[in-house]
Amino acid sequence: MSGAPCGEFPELASSYADERLEGADLLRLERHLEVCAACREFEAGVRRLRGLLQAGEAIRPLRRPPAGFAAAVAARIAAEAPARVAAFPAGRRASAWIALAAAAAAAAVFFAVGWQRLLPAPSEGLEAGRGAAPAAVAALEEGSMEEYLNRHTLLARGATLLGRAEEVEFATFSAAPADR
Amino acid sequence: MHEETVAGAAAAERDLVAAARAGDERAFEALVVKYQDRIFRFIQRMVGAADVVEDLAQEVFIRAYRSIGEFKGDSSLYTWLYKIALNLCRNHYRTKGRRPQTEELDEADGSDSFEAAGRTPEQEVFRREFWEQLRGALDELPPEQREAVVFCDLEGMSYEEMAEVMGVPIGTVRSRIFRGRRALQVRLAAYRAPAGAAAPGRRA
């Protein structure tokens, strides 16, 4: 939409919320935020949105791989291995068969002994979730989830999910530039 | 101390990758164990909690094994695996779409009933409504914006990692994240809690 007042600032504010703004962009945005309540509210909304997305995963926790997952992958790889060996050039067929037999023997031993040691000990899903997004995982704790929803989203006063109704006005911000 | 540990882990991973490239299936198996949780979570975030998640996750590692010879080590194994996973997810939702998941709340694996969890029926209704609105808003995003928001706000990736995995410049990463967030804000700002679900009722 043309005529939007804030131009590139909402996009800068989005990066600012990720703490990824520096130099001249950072200075320009901070100066703008001092005078623009709409962009301040957008930036705060970006941070709230992150919390909401993480809270959503606490309601419907993601599944972990089933216990036999790694073994199933390895079994498929082992099943493919003979095909790879058999694909040797014709002149090497004999050695290919020897390799095939060796692979089969190795696979038998592997299945007998190997997998058990390699499989992770069964653990609770939440524990295993610690990694990529610690904040999301922290939100998985039931107690903090309840607090979170009570604080942010129980809308007794008729507020909208992301704060106040003014945020709807961000729909009127100019369309973002197409992918560069 | 910490840096030594990190360096040690990186060296151990390099050894495993080298062994896997030489055809050592057990070394590759150890890499699967290391990354399976993250890949599994990521696929669920991308395609929804559908029953194809396990198949897709297996396919990620099978493809990684087949092409490990092409992994040069100039990117991290982590972003390389995510690239493979992202491509498979894109193929999936291009052909199959994201499956509606609203029914799956009923069968949440092993989770206690809301009474057992100490929630009131009103809270339960609200949680469900909230979750459905969130999923619906994500599902409506153009795929590349949804990917960017998931990478940024749920996977916790840096802009550089996202640029690498999505194969686009950092400016494009910024722009996709911004447009995805703006669309989600607009969509979720219009949402209001259903009547009767709003009173939390202080728990004694």
JSON list of C-alpha atoms in Angstrom, two decimals, chain B:
[
{"chain": "B", "resi": 1, "resn": "MET", "atom": "CA", "xyz": [36.91, -25.45, 29.41]},
{"chain": "B", "resi": 2, "resn": "HIS", "atom": "CA", "xyz": [33.64, -25.04, 27.63]},
{"chain": "B", "resi": 3, "resn": "GLU", "atom": "CA", "xyz": [35.39, -24.20, 24.38]},
{"chain": "B", "resi": 4, "resn": "GLU", "atom": "CA", "xyz": [37.50, -27.33, 24.66]},
{"chain": "B", "resi": 5, "resn": "THR", "atom": "CA", "xyz": [34.37, -29.38, 25.05]},
{"chain": "B", "resi": 6, "resn": "VAL", "atom": "CA", "xyz": [32.80, -27.77, 22.00]},
{"chain": "B", "resi": 7, "resn": "ALA", "atom": "CA", "xyz": [35.97, -28.23, 19.98]},
{"chain": "B", "resi": 8, "resn": "GLY", "atom": "CA", "xyz": [36.14, -31.85, 21.13]},
{"chain": "B", "resi": 9, "resn": "ALA", "atom": "CA", "xyz": [32.56, -32.47, 20.07]},
{"chain": "B", "resi": 10, "resn": "ALA", "atom": "CA", "xyz": [33.22, -30.89, 16.68]},
{"chain": "B", "resi": 11, "resn": "ALA", "atom": "CA", "xyz": [36.29, -33.06, 16.20]},
{"chain": "B", "resi": 12, "resn": "ALA", "atom": "CA", "xyz": [34.35, -36.15, 17.21]},
{"chain": "B", "resi": 13, "resn": "GLU", "atom": "CA", "xyz": [31.68, -35.26, 14.67]},
{"chain": "B", "resi": 14, "resn": "ARG", "atom": "CA", "xyz": [34.30, -34.75, 11.96]},
{"chain": "B", "resi": 15, "resn": "ASP", "atom": "CA", "xyz": [35.66, -38.21, 12.71]},
{"chain": "B", "resi": 16, "resn": "LEU", "atom": "CA", "xyz": [32.19, -39.73, 12.50]},
{"chain": "B", "resi": 17, "resn": "VAL", "atom": "CA", "xyz": [31.52, -37.98, 9.18]},
{"chain": "B", "resi": 18, "resn": "ALA", "atom": "CA", "xyz": [34.86, -39.17, 7.79]},
{"chain": "B", "resi": 19, "resn": "ALA", "atom": "CA", "xyz": [34.12, -42.73, 8.89]},
{"chain": "B", "resi": 20, "resn": "ALA", "atom": "CA", "xyz": [30.60, -42.57, 7.44]},
{"chain": "B", "resi": 21, "resn": "ARG", "atom": "CA", "xyz": [31.99, -41.31, 4.15]},
{"chain": "B", "resi": 22, "resn": "ALA", "atom": "CA", "xyz": [34.32, -44.29, 4.11]},
{"chain": "B", "resi": 23, "resn": "GLY", "atom": "CA", "xyz": [31.24, -46.51, 4.38]},
{"chain": "B", "resi": 24, "resn": "ASP", "atom": "CA", "xyz": [31.13, -47.12, 8.12]},
{"chain": "B", "resi": 25, "resn": "GLU", "atom": "CA", "xyz": [27.43, -47.59, 8.77]},
{"chain": "B", "resi": 26, "resn": "ARG", "atom": "CA", "xyz": [27.88, -47.60, 12.51]},
{"chain": "B", "resi": 27, "resn": "ALA", "atom": "CA", "xyz": [29.48, -44.16, 12.40]},
{"chain": "B", "resi": 28, "resn": "PHE", "atom": "CA", "xyz": [26.54, -42.94, 10.38]},
{"chain": "B", "resi": 29, "resn": "GLU", "atom": "CA", "xyz": [24.19, -44.52, 12.89]},
{"chain": "B", "resi": 30, "resn": "ALA", "atom": "CA", "xyz": [25.79, -42.47, 15.63]},
{"chain": "B", "resi": 31, "resn": "LEU", "atom": "CA", "xyz": [25.13, -39.33, 13.59]},
{"chain": "B", "resi": 32, "resn": "VAL", "atom": "CA", "xyz": [21.48, -40.34, 13.20]},
{"chain": "B", "resi": 33, "resn": "VAL", "atom": "CA", "xyz": [21.19, -40.73, 16.95]},
{"chain": "B", "resi": 34, "resn": "LYS", "atom": "CA", "xyz": [22.74, -37.31, 17.42]},
{"chain": "B", "resi": 35, "resn": "TYR", "atom": "CA", "xyz": [20.41, -35.45, 15.08]},
{"chain": "B", "resi": 36, "resn": "GLN", "atom": "CA", "xyz": [17.19, -37.45, 15.04]},
{"chain": "B", "resi": 37, "resn": "ASP", "atom": "CA", "xyz": [15.40, -35.38, 17.69]},
{"chain": "B", "resi": 38, "resn": "ARG", "atom": "CA", "xyz": [16.04, -32.10, 15.94]},
{"chain": "B", "resi": 39, "resn": "ILE", "atom": "CA", "xyz": [15.10, -33.37, 12.50]},
{"chain": "B", "resi": 40, "resn": "PHE", "atom": "CA", "xyz": [11.95, -35.00, 13.87]},
{"chain": "B", "resi": 41, "resn": "ARG", "atom": "CA", "xyz": [10.86, -31.77, 15.56]},
{"chain": "B", "resi": 42, "resn": "PHE", "atom": "CA", "xyz": [11.61, -29.70, 12.49]},
{"chain": "B", "resi": 43, "resn": "ILE", "atom": "CA", "xyz": [9.58, -31.93, 10.17]},
{"chain": "B", "resi": 44, "resn": "GLN", "atom": "CA", "xyz": [6.60, -31.75, 12.51]},
{"chain": "B", "resi": 45, "resn": "ARG", "atom": "CA", "xyz": [6.81, -27.98, 12.52]},
{"chain": "B", "resi": 46, "resn": "MET", "atom": "CA", "xyz": [6.90, -27.97, 8.74]},
{"chain": "B", "resi": 47, "resn": "VAL", "atom": "CA", "xyz": [4.31, -30.53, 7.70]},
{"chain": "B", "resi": 48, "resn": "GLY", "atom": "CA", "xyz": [2.17, -30.67, 10.82]},
{"chain": "B", "resi": 49, "resn": "ALA", "atom": "CA", "xyz": [1.91, -33.58, 13.20]},
{"chain": "B", "resi": 50, "resn": "ALA", "atom": "CA", "xyz": [0.88, -36.01, 10.50]},
{"chain": "B", "resi": 51, "resn": "ASP", "atom": "CA", "xyz": [1.70, -39.70, 10.30]},
{"chain": "B", "resi": 52, "resn": "VAL", "atom": "CA", "xyz": [4.16, -39.09, 7.48]},
{"chain": "B", "resi": 53, "resn": "VAL", "atom": "CA", "xyz": [6.62, -37.50, 9.88]},
{"chain": "B", "resi": 54, "resn": "GLU", "atom": "CA", "xyz": [8.52, -40.68, 10.59]},
{"chain": "B", "resi": 55, "resn": "ASP", "atom": "CA", "xyz": [8.75, -41.64, 6.92]},
{"chain": "B", "resi": 56, "resn": "LEU", "atom": "CA", "xyz": [10.05, -38.21, 6.02]},
{"chain": "B", "resi": 57, "resn": "ALA", "atom": "CA", "xyz": [12.56, -38.27, 8.85]},
{"chain": "B", "resi": 58, "resn": "GLN", "atom": "CA", "xyz": [13.85, -41.67, 7.71]},
{"chain": "B", "resi": 59, "resn": "GLU", "atom": "CA", "xyz": [14.12, -40.36, 4.18]},
{"chain": "B", "resi": 60, "resn": "VAL", "atom": "CA", "xyz": [16.21, -37.40, 5.36]},
{"chain": "B", "resi": 61, "resn": "PHE", "atom": "CA", "xyz": [18.82, -39.71, 6.83]},
{"chain": "B", "resi": 62, "resn": "ILE", "atom": "CA", "xyz": [18.74, -42.20, 3.97]},
{"chain": "B", "resi": 63, "resn": "ARG", "atom": "CA", "xyz": [19.40, -39.37, 1.52]},
{"chain": "B", "resi": 64, "resn": "ALA", "atom": "CA", "xyz": [22.09, -37.98, 3.76]},
{"chain": "B", "resi": 65, "resn": "TYR", "atom": "CA", "xyz": [23.80, -41.37, 3.81]},
{"chain": "B", "resi": 66, "resn": "ARG", "atom": "CA", "xyz": [23.62, -41.75, 0.06]},
{"chain": "B", "resi": 67, "resn": "SER", "atom": "CA", "xyz": [25.08, -38.33, -0.56]},
{"chain": "B", "resi": 68, "resn": "ILE", "atom": "CA", "xyz": [27.47, -38.01, 2.36]},
{"chain": "B", "resi": 69, "resn": "GLY", "atom": "CA", "xyz": [30.30, -38.08, -0.18]},
{"chain": "B", "resi": 70, "resn": "GLU", "atom": "CA", "xyz": [29.07, -34.69, -1.36]},
{"chain": "B", "resi": 71, "resn": "PHE", "atom": "CA", "xyz": [29.22, -33.18, 2.10]},
{"chain": "B", "resi": 72, "resn": "LYS", "atom": "CA", "xyz": [32.41, -31.12, 2.02]},
{"chain": "B", "resi": 73, "resn": "GLY", "atom": "CA", "xyz": [32.43, -29.89, 5.56]},
{"chain": "B", "resi": 74, "resn": "ASP", "atom": "CA", "xyz": [32.42, -26.23, 4.50]},
{"chain": "B", "resi": 75, "resn": "SER", "atom": "CA", "xyz": [29.01, -25.90, 6.08]},
{"chain": "B", "resi": 76, "resn": "SER", "atom": "CA", "xyz": [28.03, -27.61, 9.30]},
{"chain": "B", "resi": 77, "resn": "LEU", "atom": "CA", "xyz": [26.47, -31.04, 9.19]},
{"chain": "B", "resi": 78, "resn": "TYR", "atom": "CA", "xyz": [23.52, -29.52, 11.02]},
{"chain": "B", "resi": 79, "resn": "THR", "atom": "CA", "xyz": [22.63, -27.05, 8.25]},
{"chain": "B", "resi": 80, "resn": "TRP", "atom": "CA", "xyz": [23.36, -29.65, 5.60]},
{"chain": "B", "resi": 81, "resn": "LEU", "atom": "CA", "xyz": [20.83, -32.05, 7.17]},
{"chain": "B", "resi": 82, "resn": "TYR", "atom": "CA", "xyz": [18.29, -29.24, 7.51]},
{"chain": "B", "resi": 83, "resn": "LYS", "atom": "CA", "xyz": [18.67, -28.47, 3.81]},
{"chain": "B", "resi": 84, "resn": "ILE", "atom": "CA", "xyz": [17.82, -32.05, 2.94]},
{"chain": "B", "resi": 85, "resn": "ALA", "atom": "CA", "xyz": [14.91, -32.02, 5.38]},
{"chain": "B", "resi": 86, "resn": "LEU", "atom": "CA", "xyz": [13.56, -28.74, 4.04]},
{"chain": "B", "resi": 87, "resn": "ASN", "atom": "CA", "xyz": [13.60, -30.01, 0.47]},
{"chain": "B", "resi": 88, "resn": "LEU", "atom": "CA", "xyz": [11.73, -33.16, 1.43]},
{"chain": "B", "resi": 89, "resn": "CYS", "atom": "CA", "xyz": [9.17, -31.17, 3.41]},
{"chain": "B", "resi": 90, "resn": "ARG", "atom": "CA", "xyz": [8.65, -28.81, 0.49]},
{"chain": "B", "resi": 91, "resn": "ASN", "atom": "CA", "xyz": [8.06, -31.72, -1.87]},
{"chain": "B", "resi": 92, "resn": "HIS", "atom": "CA", "xyz": [5.60, -33.09, 0.62]},
{"chain": "B", "resi": 93, "resn": "TYR", "atom": "CA", "xyz": [3.48, -30.03, 1.13]},
{"chain": "B", "resi": 94, "resn": "ARG", "atom": "CA", "xyz": [3.58, -29.14, -2.53]},
{"chain": "B", "resi": 95, "resn": "THR", "atom": "CA", "xyz": [1.97, -32.45, -3.36]},
{"chain": "B", "resi": 96, "resn": "LYS", "atom": "CA", "xyz": [-0.03, -33.23, -0.22]},
{"chain": "B", "resi": 97, "resn": "GLY", "atom": "CA", "xyz": [-0.56, -29.95, 1.55]},
{"chain": "B", "resi": 98, "resn": "ARG", "atom": "CA", "xyz": [-0.44, -29.53, 5.29]},
{"chain": "B", "resi": 99, "resn": "ARG", "atom": "CA", "xyz": [-2.83, -31.92, 6.90]},
{"chain": "B", "resi": 100, "resn": "PRO", "atom": "CA", "xyz": [-5.44, -30.41, 9.19]},
{"chain": "B", "resi": 101, "resn": "GLN", "atom": "CA", "xyz": [-4.52, -31.48, 12.66]},
{"chain": "B", "resi": 102, "resn": "THR", "atom": "CA", "xyz": [-7.29, -30.23, 14.84]},
{"chain": "B", "resi": 103, "resn": "GLU", "atom": "CA", "xyz": [-8.52, -33.72, 15.59]},
{"chain": "B", "resi": 104, "resn": "GLU", "atom": "CA", "xyz": [-5.17, -34.72, 16.98]},
{"chain": "B", "resi": 105, "resn": "LEU", "atom": "CA", "xyz": [-5.57, -32.82, 20.20]},
{"chain": "B", "resi": 106, "resn": "ASP", "atom": "CA", "xyz": [-7.99, -35.51, 21.30]},
{"chain": "B", "resi": 107, "resn": "GLU", "atom": "CA", "xyz": [-5.36, -38.17, 21.03]},
{"chain": "B", "resi": 108, "resn": "ALA", "atom": "CA", "xyz": [-2.41, -36.26, 22.39]},
{"chain": "B", "resi": 109, "resn": "ASP", "atom": "CA", "xyz": [0.05, -39.01, 23.12]},
{"chain": "B", "resi": 110, "resn": "GLY", "atom": "CA", "xyz": [-0.06, -40.04, 26.70]},
{"chain": "B", "resi": 111, "resn": "SER", "atom": "CA", "xyz": [-1.01, -36.61, 27.99]},
{"chain": "B", "resi": 112, "resn": "ASP", "atom": "CA", "xyz": [-3.25, -36.54, 31.00]},
{"chain": "B", "resi": 113, "resn": "SER", "atom": "CA", "xyz": [-6.81, -35.40, 30.87]},
{"chain": "B", "resi": 114, "resn": "PHE", "atom": "CA", "xyz": [-7.29, -31.75, 31.63]},
{"chain": "B", "resi": 115, "resn": "GLU", "atom": "CA", "xyz": [-8.83, -32.55, 35.00]},
{"chain": "B", "resi": 116, "resn": "ALA", "atom": "CA", "xyz": [-5.75, -34.48, 35.96]},
{"chain": "B", "resi": 117, "resn": "ALA", "atom": "CA", "xyz": [-3.64, -31.54, 34.80]},
{"chain": "B", "resi": 118, "resn": "GLY", "atom": "CA", "xyz": [-5.59, -29.24, 37.07]},
{"chain": "B", "resi": 119, "resn": "ARG", "atom": "CA", "xyz": [-7.33, -27.25, 34.36]},
{"chain": "B", "resi": 120, "resn": "THR", "atom": "CA", "xyz": [-10.93, -26.17, 34.26]},
{"chain": "B", "resi": 121, "resn": "PRO", "atom": "CA", "xyz": [-13.12, -27.02, 31.28]},
{"chain": "B", "resi": 122, "resn": "GLU", "atom": "CA", "xyz": [-13.03, -23.34, 30.35]},
{"chain": "B", "resi": 123, "resn": "GLN", "atom": "CA", "xyz": [-9.29, -23.30, 30.31]},
{"chain": "B", "resi": 124, "resn": "GLU", "atom": "CA", "xyz": [-9.31, -26.44, 28.23]},
{"chain": "B", "resi": 125, "resn": "VAL", "atom": "CA", "xyz": [-11.63, -24.86, 25.70]},
{"chain": "B", "resi": 126, "resn": "PHE", "atom": "CA", "xyz": [-9.43, -21.82, 25.57]},
{"chain": "B", "resi": 127, "resn": "ARG", "atom": "CA", "xyz": [-6.25, -23.82, 25.06]},
{"chain": "B", "resi": 128, "resn": "ARG", "atom": "CA", "xyz": [-7.81, -25.74, 22.23]},
{"chain": "B", "resi": 129, "resn": "GLU", "atom": "CA", "xyz": [-9.16, -22.63, 20.59]},
{"chain": "B", "resi": 130, "resn": "PHE", "atom": "CA", "xyz": [-5.86, -20.85, 20.95]},
{"chain": "B", "resi": 131, "resn": "TRP", "atom": "CA", "xyz": [-3.95, -23.75, 19.47]},
{"chain": "B", "resi": 132, "resn": "GLU", "atom": "CA", "xyz": [-6.30, -24.10, 16.53]},
{"chain": "B", "resi": 133, "resn": "GLN", "atom": "CA", "xyz": [-6.09, -20.39, 15.75]},
{"chain": "B", "resi": 134, "resn": "LEU", "atom": "CA", "xyz": [-2.33, -20.53, 15.87]},
{"chain": "B", "resi": 135, "resn": "ARG", "atom": "CA", "xyz": [-2.13, -23.55, 13.60]},
{"chain": "B", "resi": 136, "resn": "GLY", "atom": "CA", "xyz": [-4.64, -22.06, 11.22]},
{"chain": "B", "resi": 137, "resn": "ALA", "atom": "CA", "xyz": [-2.68, -18.82, 11.01]},
{"chain": "B", "resi": 138, "resn": "LEU", "atom": "CA", "xyz": [0.56, -20.69, 10.31]},
{"chain": "B", "resi": 139, "resn": "ASP", "atom": "CA", "xyz": [-1.11, -22.89, 7.71]},
{"chain": "B", "resi": 140, "resn": "GLU", "atom": "CA", "xyz": [-2.34, -19.86, 5.80]},
{"chain": "B", "resi": 141, "resn": "LEU", "atom": "CA", "xyz": [1.11, -18.34, 5.40]},
{"chain": "B", "resi": 142, "resn": "PRO", "atom": "CA", "xyz": [2.91, -18.73, 2.10]},
{"chain": "B", "resi": 143, "resn": "PRO", "atom": "CA", "xyz": [5.34, -21.63, 2.64]},
{"chain": "B", "resi": 144, "resn": "GLU", "atom": "CA", "xyz": [8.52, -19.60, 2.48]},
{"chain": "B", "resi": 145, "resn": "GLN", "atom": "CA", "xyz": [7.23, -17.18, 5.13]},
{"chain": "B", "resi": 146, "resn": "ARG", "atom": "CA", "xyz": [6.12, -20.03, 7.37]},
{"chain": "B", "resi": 147, "resn": "GLU", "atom": "CA", "xyz": [9.53, -21.64, 6.97]},
{"chain": "B", "resi": 148, "resn": "ALA", "atom": "CA", "xyz": [11.28, -18.40, 7.89]},
{"chain": "B", "resi": 149, "resn": "VAL", "atom": "CA", "xyz": [9.17, -17.84, 11.01]},
{"chain": "B", "resi": 150, "resn": "VAL", "atom": "CA", "xyz": [9.60, -21.44, 12.13]},
{"chain": "B", "resi": 151, "resn": "PHE", "atom": "CA", "xyz": [13.36, -21.32, 11.62]},
{"chain": "B", "resi": 152, "resn": "CYS", "atom": "CA", "xyz": [13.65, -18.02, 13.43]},
{"chain": "B", "resi": 153, "resn": "ASP", "atom": "CA", "xyz": [11.19, -18.24, 16.32]},
{"chain": "B", "resi": 154, "resn": "LEU", "atom": "CA", "xyz": [10.97, -21.99, 16.95]},
{"chain": "B", "resi": 155, "resn": "GLU", "atom": "CA", "xyz": [14.22, -23.50, 15.69]},
{"chain": "B", "resi": 156, "resn": "GLY", "atom": "CA", "xyz": [16.22, -20.55, 17.00]},
{"chain": "B", "resi": 157, "resn": "MET", "atom": "CA", "xyz": [18.44, -20.37, 13.91]},
{"chain": "B", "resi": 158, "resn": "SER", "atom": "CA", "xyz": [20.66, -17.43, 13.09]},
{"chain": "B", "resi": 159, "resn": "TYR", "atom": "CA", "xyz": [20.00, -15.40, 9.92]},
{"chain": "B", "resi": 160, "resn": "GLU", "atom": "CA", "xyz": [23.19, -16.86, 8.45]},
{"chain": "B", "resi": 161, "resn": "GLU", "atom": "CA", "xyz": [22.05, -20.43, 9.05]},
{"chain": "B", "resi": 162, "resn": "MET", "atom": "CA", "xyz": [18.65, -19.66, 7.54]},
{"chain": "B", "resi": 163, "resn": "ALA", "atom": "CA", "xyz": [20.28, -18.13, 4.47]},
{"chain": "B", "resi": 164, "resn": "GLU", "atom": "CA", "xyz": [22.37, -21.26, 4.06]},
{"chain": "B", "resi": 165, "resn": "VAL", "atom": "CA", "xyz": [19.50, -23.70, 4.56]},
{"chain": "B", "resi": 166, "resn": "MET", "atom": "CA", "xyz": [17.00, -21.82, 2.39]},
{"chain": "B", "resi": 167, "resn": "GLY", "atom": "CA", "xyz": [19.64, -20.93, -0.20]},
{"chain": "B", "resi": 168, "resn": "VAL", "atom": "CA", "xyz": [18.77, -17.23, -0.32]},
{"chain": "B", "resi": 169, "resn": "PRO", "atom": "CA", "xyz": [20.58, -13.98, 0.66]},
{"chain": "B", "resi": 170, "resn": "ILE", "atom": "CA", "xyz": [20.24, -12.66, 4.21]},
{"chain": "B", "resi": 171, "resn": "GLY", "atom": "CA", "xyz": [18.14, -9.74, 2.96]},
{"chain": "B", "resi": 172, "resn": "THR", "atom": "CA", "xyz": [15.58, -12.21, 1.70]},
{"chain": "B", "resi": 173, "resn": "VAL", "atom": "CA", "xyz": [15.65, -14.02, 5.03]},
{"chain": "B", "resi": 174, "resn": "ARG", "atom": "CA", "xyz": [14.89, -10.76, 6.86]},
{"chain": "B", "resi": 175, "resn": "SER", "atom": "CA", "xyz": [12.09, -9.93, 4.48]},
{"chain": "B", "resi": 176, "resn": "ARG", "atom": "CA", "xyz": [10.44, -13.36, 4.74]},
{"chain": "B", "resi": 177, "resn": "ILE", "atom": "CA", "xyz": [10.57, -13.33, 8.52]},
{"chain": "B", "resi": 178, "resn": "PHE", "atom": "CA", "xyz": [9.08, -9.85, 8.63]},
{"chain": "B", "resi": 179, "resn": "ARG", "atom": "CA", "xyz": [6.24, -10.58, 6.22]},
{"chain": "B", "resi": 180, "resn": "GLY", "atom": "CA", "xyz": [5.42, -13.83, 7.96]},
{"chain": "B", "resi": 181, "resn": "ARG", "atom": "CA", "xyz": [5.29, -12.11, 11.34]},
{"chain": "B", "resi": 182, "resn": "ARG", "atom": "CA", "xyz": [3.21, -9.25, 10.08]},
{"chain": "B", "resi": 183, "resn": "ALA", "atom": "CA", "xyz": [0.68, -11.62, 8.52]},
{"chain": "B", "resi": 184, "resn": "LEU", "atom": "CA", "xyz": [0.50, -13.66, 11.74]},
{"chain": "B", "resi": 185, "resn": "GLN", "atom": "CA", "xyz": [-0.01, -10.55, 13.83]},
{"chain": "B", "resi": 186, "resn": "VAL", "atom": "CA", "xyz": [-2.81, -9.33, 11.61]},
{"chain": "B", "resi": 187, "resn": "ARG", "atom": "CA", "xyz": [-4.45, -12.72, 11.58]},
{"chain": "B", "resi": 188, "resn": "LEU", "atom": "CA", "xyz": [-4.14, -13.33, 15.31]},
{"chain": "B", "resi": 189, "resn": "ALA", "atom": "CA", "xyz": [-5.03, -9.79, 16.33]},
{"chain": "B", "resi": 190, "resn": "ALA", "atom": "CA", "xyz": [-8.49, -10.38, 14.87]},
{"chain": "B", "resi": 191, "resn": "TYR", "atom": "CA", "xyz": [-8.93, -13.38, 17.11]},
{"chain": "B", "resi": 192, "resn": "ARG", "atom": "CA", "xyz": [-10.95, -13.00, 20.26]},
{"chain": "B", "resi": 193, "resn": "ALA", "atom": "CA", "xyz": [-11.41, -15.57, 22.96]},
{"chain": "B", "resi": 194, "resn": "PRO", "atom": "CA", "xyz": [-14.78, -17.30, 22.73]},
{"chain": "B", "resi": 195, "resn": "ALA", "atom": "CA", "xyz": [-17.36, -16.14, 25.22]},
{"chain": "B", "resi": 196, "resn": "GLY", "atom": "CA", "xyz": [-17.14, -18.05, 28.47]},
{"chain": "B", "resi": 197, "resn": "ALA", "atom": "CA", "xyz": [-13.56, -19.12, 27.97]},
{"chain": "B", "resi": 198, "resn": "ALA", "atom": "CA", "xyz": [-12.11, -15.92, 29.24]},
{"chain": "B", "resi": 199, "resn": "ALA", "atom": "CA", "xyz": [-12.58, -16.27, 32.98]},
{"chain": "B", "resi": 200, "resn": "PRO", "atom": "CA", "xyz": [-9.54, -18.17, 34.19]},
{"chain": "B", "resi": 201, "resn": "GLY", "atom": "CA", "xyz": [-10.80, -18.65, 37.75]},
{"chain": "B", "resi": 202, "resn": "ARG", "atom": "CA", "xyz": [-7.95, -18.45, 40.19]},
{"chain": "B", "resi": 203, "resn": "ARG", "atom": "CA", "xyz": [-6.78, -21.81, 41.21]},
{"chain": "B", "resi": 204, "resn": "ALA", "atom": "CA", "xyz": [-6.93, -22.32, 44.95]}
]
